Amino acid sequence: MKKGENAVTIQTAACHRDIVTVENVSFSYEQQQVINGLNFSIKERDFVGLIGSNGAGKTTLLRMIVGLLKPEQGKISLFGEPVSRFKNWERIGYVPQKNSFNPLFPATVREVVLSGLYGRSKLFSRITKAEAAKAEDAMHAMSIEDLAGKRIGQLSGGQQQRVFLAKALINNPALLILDEPTVGIDAETQEGFFHMIRHMHQHHNITFLMVSHDMDWIRSYLGQEPVQMNGKLKFYVKHSHELEDCVENDLTHSLKDLRKSMDRRASFVV
Amino acid sequence: MEIITTEFFQRALIGGLLIGITAPLMGLFLVLRRLSMIGDTLAHVSIAGVALGFLINVFPIGVGLLFALAASFAIEKLRKAYKTYAELSIAIIMSGGVALASLLFTMGRGFNVNVSSYLFGSIYTLGNEDLLVIAIVTIIVLVAVKIHFKELFLLTFDEDAAAVNGLPVKYFNIMISILTALVISASIKIVGALLVSALLTIPAACSLIIARSFRQTIITVIVIAELAVIAGLVMAGVWNLAPGGTIVMLLICMLILLLLVKRGFKI
C-alpha cells in the first residue's frame, strides 16, 4: 500500500489518548549527558521511530520508559500514570535487542512465547487452557507454528525475531516497543518484518515505539524529516490521524486474521 | 554388598537422593543465569561458618547457612557494583571465605574438628538431625519452584523482560539466593564443600546437551544427578571409595559420554 492511498476521511475520535508522556527528562552516564530536558508524547496509534548514532541514548530512553532505568530528572507516564506506579504491564509488549538472550538457552519456541503471559497478575495462578491457546494464535499470526517445538537457539535470526514478537503480542498489547528489531537479519527477511509491522500499525489498535538503524524504512514510512530532536536523538512520527480509521480493534480476535491478511500480500513469506 | 543394608548406608542414600533433586535444580537456574561459580563460592564461605559453629559450639551447618546467605547477598551487591565483571565479586568472596575458614579452623584446633569431613563430605556420618535439615530444605525448594515455575523461567530467560512484565525481580533474585544458600549448606556434609559445585553444575551441563525444552531440562538434571548419586554410593560402598568423589567422577563420566554420543550423531 502506497502512502496516501488510505487518506480517506480523517476521524480521530478515539485516538487522542496519551500512551507515553515524557516530561523534561534528563539522563547522563558518568557526567556524559545523553538525554537533556526531553519533552515528547506518544498518542494512541502513533508510530514513533527513534534514530540516533551509538550512544545517543535510544536504548536508555526505552529502558526509562519501561521502568528499567530511573530518569535523573523529569517524569515519564504510561497511559496517564507515572511509570513507578504503573501496574498494567500487560498492555505493553517489549521486544528487547536480540543479543540480550543466550542462544544456548534450553527452551522451546512455545515456552518462550507463552512466557509473555507471565506477569504480576499471574504470580500465583496457573496458565489456563484458554491462555495457552493464545500462544498458539500468536505463533500462527507470526507464521512460526511449525517451529513451536524447536529449541529457540536452532532458529535463524529472522525466525527468532518473530518468536519475540509473538511473545510481545500474546497479551494483546496497546503499546509495542521494539529495540532494533532487525539487527543481524538479512535484507529480505528485514523487508518482510517491516511489512508485518506496518500492516499491524495500519490494521490493529497498536501504538508503536521503535528504535531502528534502518533510515530508509523509517523515512519512507514516517516521513523524511524528524519531528523532534534531542541531542543526537531523532524522532520520526507517523501520527494516528494520518491513518484511515481509529476504531478499537480486538487483537485477540484479529491475531487469527493477521496471518491471513498478510498472506494475501505475497511479499511476506520467509 | 552387605554394606547396602546397613543403617548408615541407607541414611546416606536418603540424604543423597534428596540432595540429588534440589542441588541440580537450583544449579540449573544458576548456570542459565551465568552464575555457575556461585555454588562454589557459597560453599567455601559456609565452610567458614561451619568452623565458627564448632568454635562457639553452635549447630555448625546452621552457622554455615547464615554465612552462605550473607555471602549470596554480598555477591548480589558486588555484582551490581562491577556490572560487567560479575565474576570478580565471586572470586573475591570465595577467597575471603577460604581465608576466614582457615583462620577459624586453626583457632579451633584444640576442639579436634575433622576439617576434611566438611571439605570432602562425610555422607556415612549423617545423623537424624542432618537428614531432617535436608528434608526440610528439599520441601522448601520444591514448593518454591513449583509455585513460581513460570516466573523463574522468565527471570532466567530474560531478566529485563521479567521486569517489564511487572514481575518483582528483586524479590525473585533474593528468593533464588536464599534457596541456593539453603541447598549448599545442606549438601556440604554429603559431597563436601569442594565438590558441591559439581552437583549443582554438571547435571545442568549434561542437560544442555540433550534437552530441548525447559521442562525436559529440569527432568534431565534431576534424573542425571539421581543416577550419579545412587550408582556412586553403591560403588563407593562396595569398593570402599570416597562417596563424594565417586559421585562427582560419575557425573563427569556421564557428561563426557553425552558429548561423545552427541558428536557421534552429528557426524
Tab-separated table of N, CA and C in Angstrom, chain B residues 13-79:
chain	number	residue	atom	x	y	z
B	13	LEU	N	21.917	-42.839	51.613
B	13	LEU	CA	21.168	-42.917	50.355
B	13	LEU	C	20.001	-41.933	50.356
B	14	ILE	N	19.277	-41.890	51.475
B	14	ILE	CA	18.134	-40.960	51.545
B	14	ILE	C	18.622	-39.517	51.391
B	15	GLY	N	19.651	-39.174	52.163
B	15	GLY	CA	20.205	-37.810	52.077
B	15	GLY	C	20.658	-37.498	50.669
B	16	GLY	N	21.350	-38.459	50.054
B	16	GLY	CA	21.867	-38.265	48.703
B	16	GLY	C	20.746	-38.083	47.696
B	17	LEU	N	19.690	-38.899	47.833
B	17	LEU	CA	18.579	-38.799	46.887
B	17	LEU	C	17.894	-37.443	46.989
B	18	LEU	N	17.736	-36.935	48.220
B	18	LEU	CA	17.072	-35.643	48.392
B	18	LEU	C	17.923	-34.511	47.811
B	19	ILE	N	19.213	-34.539	48.114
B	19	ILE	CA	20.097	-33.506	47.576
B	19	ILE	C	20.206	-33.628	46.059
B	20	GLY	N	20.060	-34.876	45.577
B	20	GLY	CA	20.096	-35.109	44.135
B	20	GLY	C	18.940	-34.449	43.394
B	21	ILE	N	17.904	-34.063	44.132
B	21	ILE	CA	16.812	-33.311	43.499
B	21	ILE	C	17.102	-31.817	43.547
B	22	THR	N	17.429	-31.342	44.752
B	22	THR	CA	17.484	-29.889	44.943
B	22	THR	C	18.745	-29.252	44.372
B	23	ALA	N	19.894	-29.910	44.554
B	23	ALA	CA	21.141	-29.274	44.109
B	23	ALA	C	21.142	-29.026	42.600
B	24	PRO	N	20.838	-30.035	41.770
B	24	PRO	CA	20.863	-29.751	40.326
B	24	PRO	C	19.759	-28.787	39.897
B	25	LEU	N	18.653	-28.792	40.624
B	25	LEU	CA	17.547	-27.896	40.286
B	25	LEU	C	17.971	-26.430	40.480
B	26	MET	N	18.491	-26.112	41.647
B	26	MET	CA	18.949	-24.741	41.879
B	26	MET	C	20.149	-24.439	40.988
B	27	GLY	N	21.001	-25.459	40.804
B	27	GLY	CA	22.184	-25.279	39.960
B	27	GLY	C	21.805	-24.887	38.548
B	28	LEU	N	20.724	-25.476	38.038
B	28	LEU	CA	20.289	-25.154	36.679
B	28	LEU	C	19.986	-23.663	36.543
B	29	PHE	N	19.269	-23.115	37.518
B	29	PHE	CA	18.955	-21.690	37.449
B	29	PHE	C	20.231	-20.848	37.499
B	30	LEU	N	21.193	-21.282	38.314
B	30	LEU	CA	22.450	-20.523	38.402
B	30	LEU	C	23.214	-20.592	37.086
B	31	VAL	N	23.315	-21.794	36.541
B	31	VAL	CA	24.076	-21.967	35.301
B	31	VAL	C	23.458	-21.126	34.180
B	32	LEU	N	22.125	-21.184	34.070
B	32	LEU	CA	21.470	-20.460	32.986
B	32	LEU	C	21.582	-18.949	33.157
B	33	ARG	N	21.800	-18.509	34.397
B	33	ARG	CA	21.992	-17.077	34.604
B	33	ARG	C	23.476	-16.723	34.615
B	34	ARG	N	24.300	-17.647	34.158
B	34	ARG	CA	25.752	-17.464	34.094
B	34	ARG	C	26.355	-17.164	35.459
B	35	LEU	N	25.894	-17.881	36.437
B	35	LEU	CA	26.438	-17.701	37.780
B	35	LEU	C	26.938	-19.043	38.324
B	36	SER	N	27.535	-19.856	37.418
B	36	SER	CA	27.941	-21.204	37.809
B	36	SER	C	28.844	-21.218	39.026
B	37	MET	N	29.683	-20.212	39.142
B	37	MET	CA	30.685	-20.232	40.205
B	37	MET	C	30.109	-19.880	41.568
B	38	ILE	N	28.871	-19.438	41.579
B	38	ILE	CA	28.288	-19.028	42.866
B	38	ILE	C	28.210	-20.189	43.847
B	39	GLY	N	27.903	-21.377	43.347
B	39	GLY	CA	27.795	-22.537	44.213
B	39	GLY	C	29.091	-22.771	44.973
B	40	ASP	N	30.183	-22.763	44.228
B	40	ASP	CA	31.500	-22.947	44.817
B	40	ASP	C	31.777	-21.907	45.894
B	41	THR	N	31.482	-20.660	45.538
B	41	THR	CA	31.757	-19.559	46.454
B	41	THR	C	30.969	-19.701	47.753
B	42	LEU	N	29.679	-19.943	47.607
B	42	LEU	CA	28.851	-20.063	48.808
B	42	LEU	C	29.320	-21.236	49.665
B	43	ALA	N	29.717	-22.318	49.007
B	43	ALA	CA	30.174	-23.476	49.758
B	43	ALA	C	31.430	-23.136	50.561
B	44	HIS	N	32.356	-22.422	49.928
B	44	HIS	CA	33.593	-22.070	50.635
B	44	HIS	C	33.312	-21.151	51.809
B	45	VAL	N	32.388	-20.224	51.596
B	45	VAL	CA	32.075	-19.306	52.688
B	45	VAL	C	31.363	-20.041	53.813
B	46	SER	N	30.483	-20.971	53.445
B	46	SER	CA	29.751	-21.630	54.521
B	46	SER	C	30.676	-22.540	55.335
B	47	ILE	N	31.788	-22.980	54.719
B	47	ILE	CA	32.790	-23.724	55.483
B	47	ILE	C	33.322	-22.859	56.636
B	48	ALA	N	33.516	-21.586	56.337
B	48	ALA	CA	33.949	-20.666	57.400
B	48	ALA	C	32.890	-20.628	58.498
B	49	GLY	N	31.627	-20.644	58.093
B	49	GLY	CA	30.543	-20.657	59.080
B	49	GLY	C	30.552	-21.929	59.910
B	50	VAL	N	30.795	-23.054	59.225
B	50	VAL	CA	30.861	-24.330	59.941
B	50	VAL	C	31.979	-24.273	60.989
B	51	ALA	N	33.124	-23.734	60.586
B	51	ALA	CA	34.259	-23.621	61.500
B	51	ALA	C	33.886	-22.769	62.708
B	52	LEU	N	33.214	-21.658	62.443
B	52	LEU	CA	32.793	-20.781	63.538
B	52	LEU	C	31.814	-21.512	64.454
B	53	GLY	N	30.930	-22.283	63.840
B	53	GLY	CA	29.970	-23.063	64.611
B	53	GLY	C	30.659	-23.979	65.607
B	54	PHE	N	31.710	-24.658	65.146
B	54	PHE	CA	32.459	-25.527	66.047
B	54	PHE	C	33.128	-24.722	67.152
B	55	LEU	N	33.631	-23.554	66.755
B	55	LEU	CA	34.385	-22.726	67.691
B	55	LEU	C	33.494	-22.229	68.819
B	56	ILE	N	32.285	-21.787	68.469
B	56	ILE	CA	31.398	-21.240	69.506
B	56	ILE	C	30.364	-22.269	69.949
B	57	ASN	N	30.526	-23.501	69.423
B	57	ASN	CA	29.674	-24.597	69.851
B	57	ASN	C	28.189	-24.386	69.521
B	58	VAL	N	27.909	-23.931	68.318
B	58	VAL	CA	26.529	-23.789	67.839
B	58	VAL	C	26.407	-24.654	66.595
B	59	PHE	N	25.234	-25.233	66.374
B	59	PHE	CA	24.959	-26.105	65.216
B	59	PHE	C	25.723	-25.641	63.961
B	60	PRO	N	26.814	-26.342	63.610
B	60	PRO	CA	27.724	-25.845	62.552
B	60	PRO	C	27.036	-25.603	61.211
B	61	ILE	N	26.169	-26.553	60.782
B	61	ILE	CA	25.521	-26.388	59.476
B	61	ILE	C	24.655	-25.125	59.470
B	62	GLY	N	24.039	-24.841	60.626
B	62	GLY	CA	23.197	-23.652	60.739
B	62	GLY	C	24.011	-22.377	60.574
B	63	VAL	N	25.157	-22.323	61.257
B	63	VAL	CA	26.013	-21.142	61.114
B	63	VAL	C	26.526	-21.055	59.676
B	64	GLY	N	26.831	-22.219	59.104
B	64	GLY	CA	27.265	-22.251	57.707
B	64	GLY	C	26.211	-21.645	56.796
B	65	LEU	N	24.947	-21.970	57.069
B	65	LEU	CA	23.846	-21.433	56.266
B	65	LEU	C	23.801	-19.911	56.370
B	66	LEU	N	23.935	-19.384	57.595
B	66	LEU	CA	23.922	-17.932	57.768
B	66	LEU	C	25.050	-17.285	56.962
B	67	PHE	N	26.223	-17.916	57.006
B	67	PHE	CA	27.351	-17.382	56.244
B	67	PHE	C	27.054	-17.404	54.738
B	68	ALA	N	26.471	-18.513	54.287
B	68	ALA	CA	26.172	-18.630	52.853
B	68	ALA	C	25.166	-17.559	52.431
B	69	LEU	N	24.181	-17.328	53.290
B	69	LEU	CA	23.184	-16.295	52.985
B	69	LEU	C	23.843	-14.928	52.880
B	70	ALA	N	24.678	-14.619	53.886
B	70	ALA	CA	25.364	-13.325	53.882
B	70	ALA	C	26.196	-13.188	52.608
B	71	ALA	N	26.876	-14.282	52.247
B	71	ALA	CA	27.733	-14.228	51.058
B	71	ALA	C	26.910	-14.004	49.800
B	72	SER	N	25.729	-14.658	49.727
B	72	SER	CA	24.948	-14.506	48.496
B	72	SER	C	24.457	-13.071	48.343
B	73	PHE	N	24.144	-12.417	49.472
B	73	PHE	CA	23.743	-11.009	49.377
B	73	PHE	C	24.937	-10.133	49.002
B	74	ALA	N	26.089	-10.452	49.574
B	74	ALA	CA	27.287	-9.679	49.250
B	74	ALA	C	27.609	-9.795	47.761
B	75	ILE	N	27.455	-11.015	47.218
B	75	ILE	CA	27.730	-11.207	45.788
B	75	ILE	C	26.783	-10.371	44.952
B	76	GLU	N	25.505	-10.397	45.331
B	76	GLU	CA	24.493	-9.648	44.587
B	76	GLU	C	24.834	-8.151	44.585
B	77	LYS	N	25.283	-7.658	45.746
B	77	LYS	CA	25.660	-6.242	45.853
B	77	LYS	C	26.889	-5.936	44.986
B	78	LEU	N	27.908	-6.787	45.130
B	78	LEU	CA	29.139	-6.572	44.363
B	78	LEU	C	28.886	-6.712	42.864
B	79	ARG	N	27.960	-7.615	42.525
B	79	ARG	CA	27.640	-7.856	41.121
B	79	ARG	C	27.116	-6.571	40.492
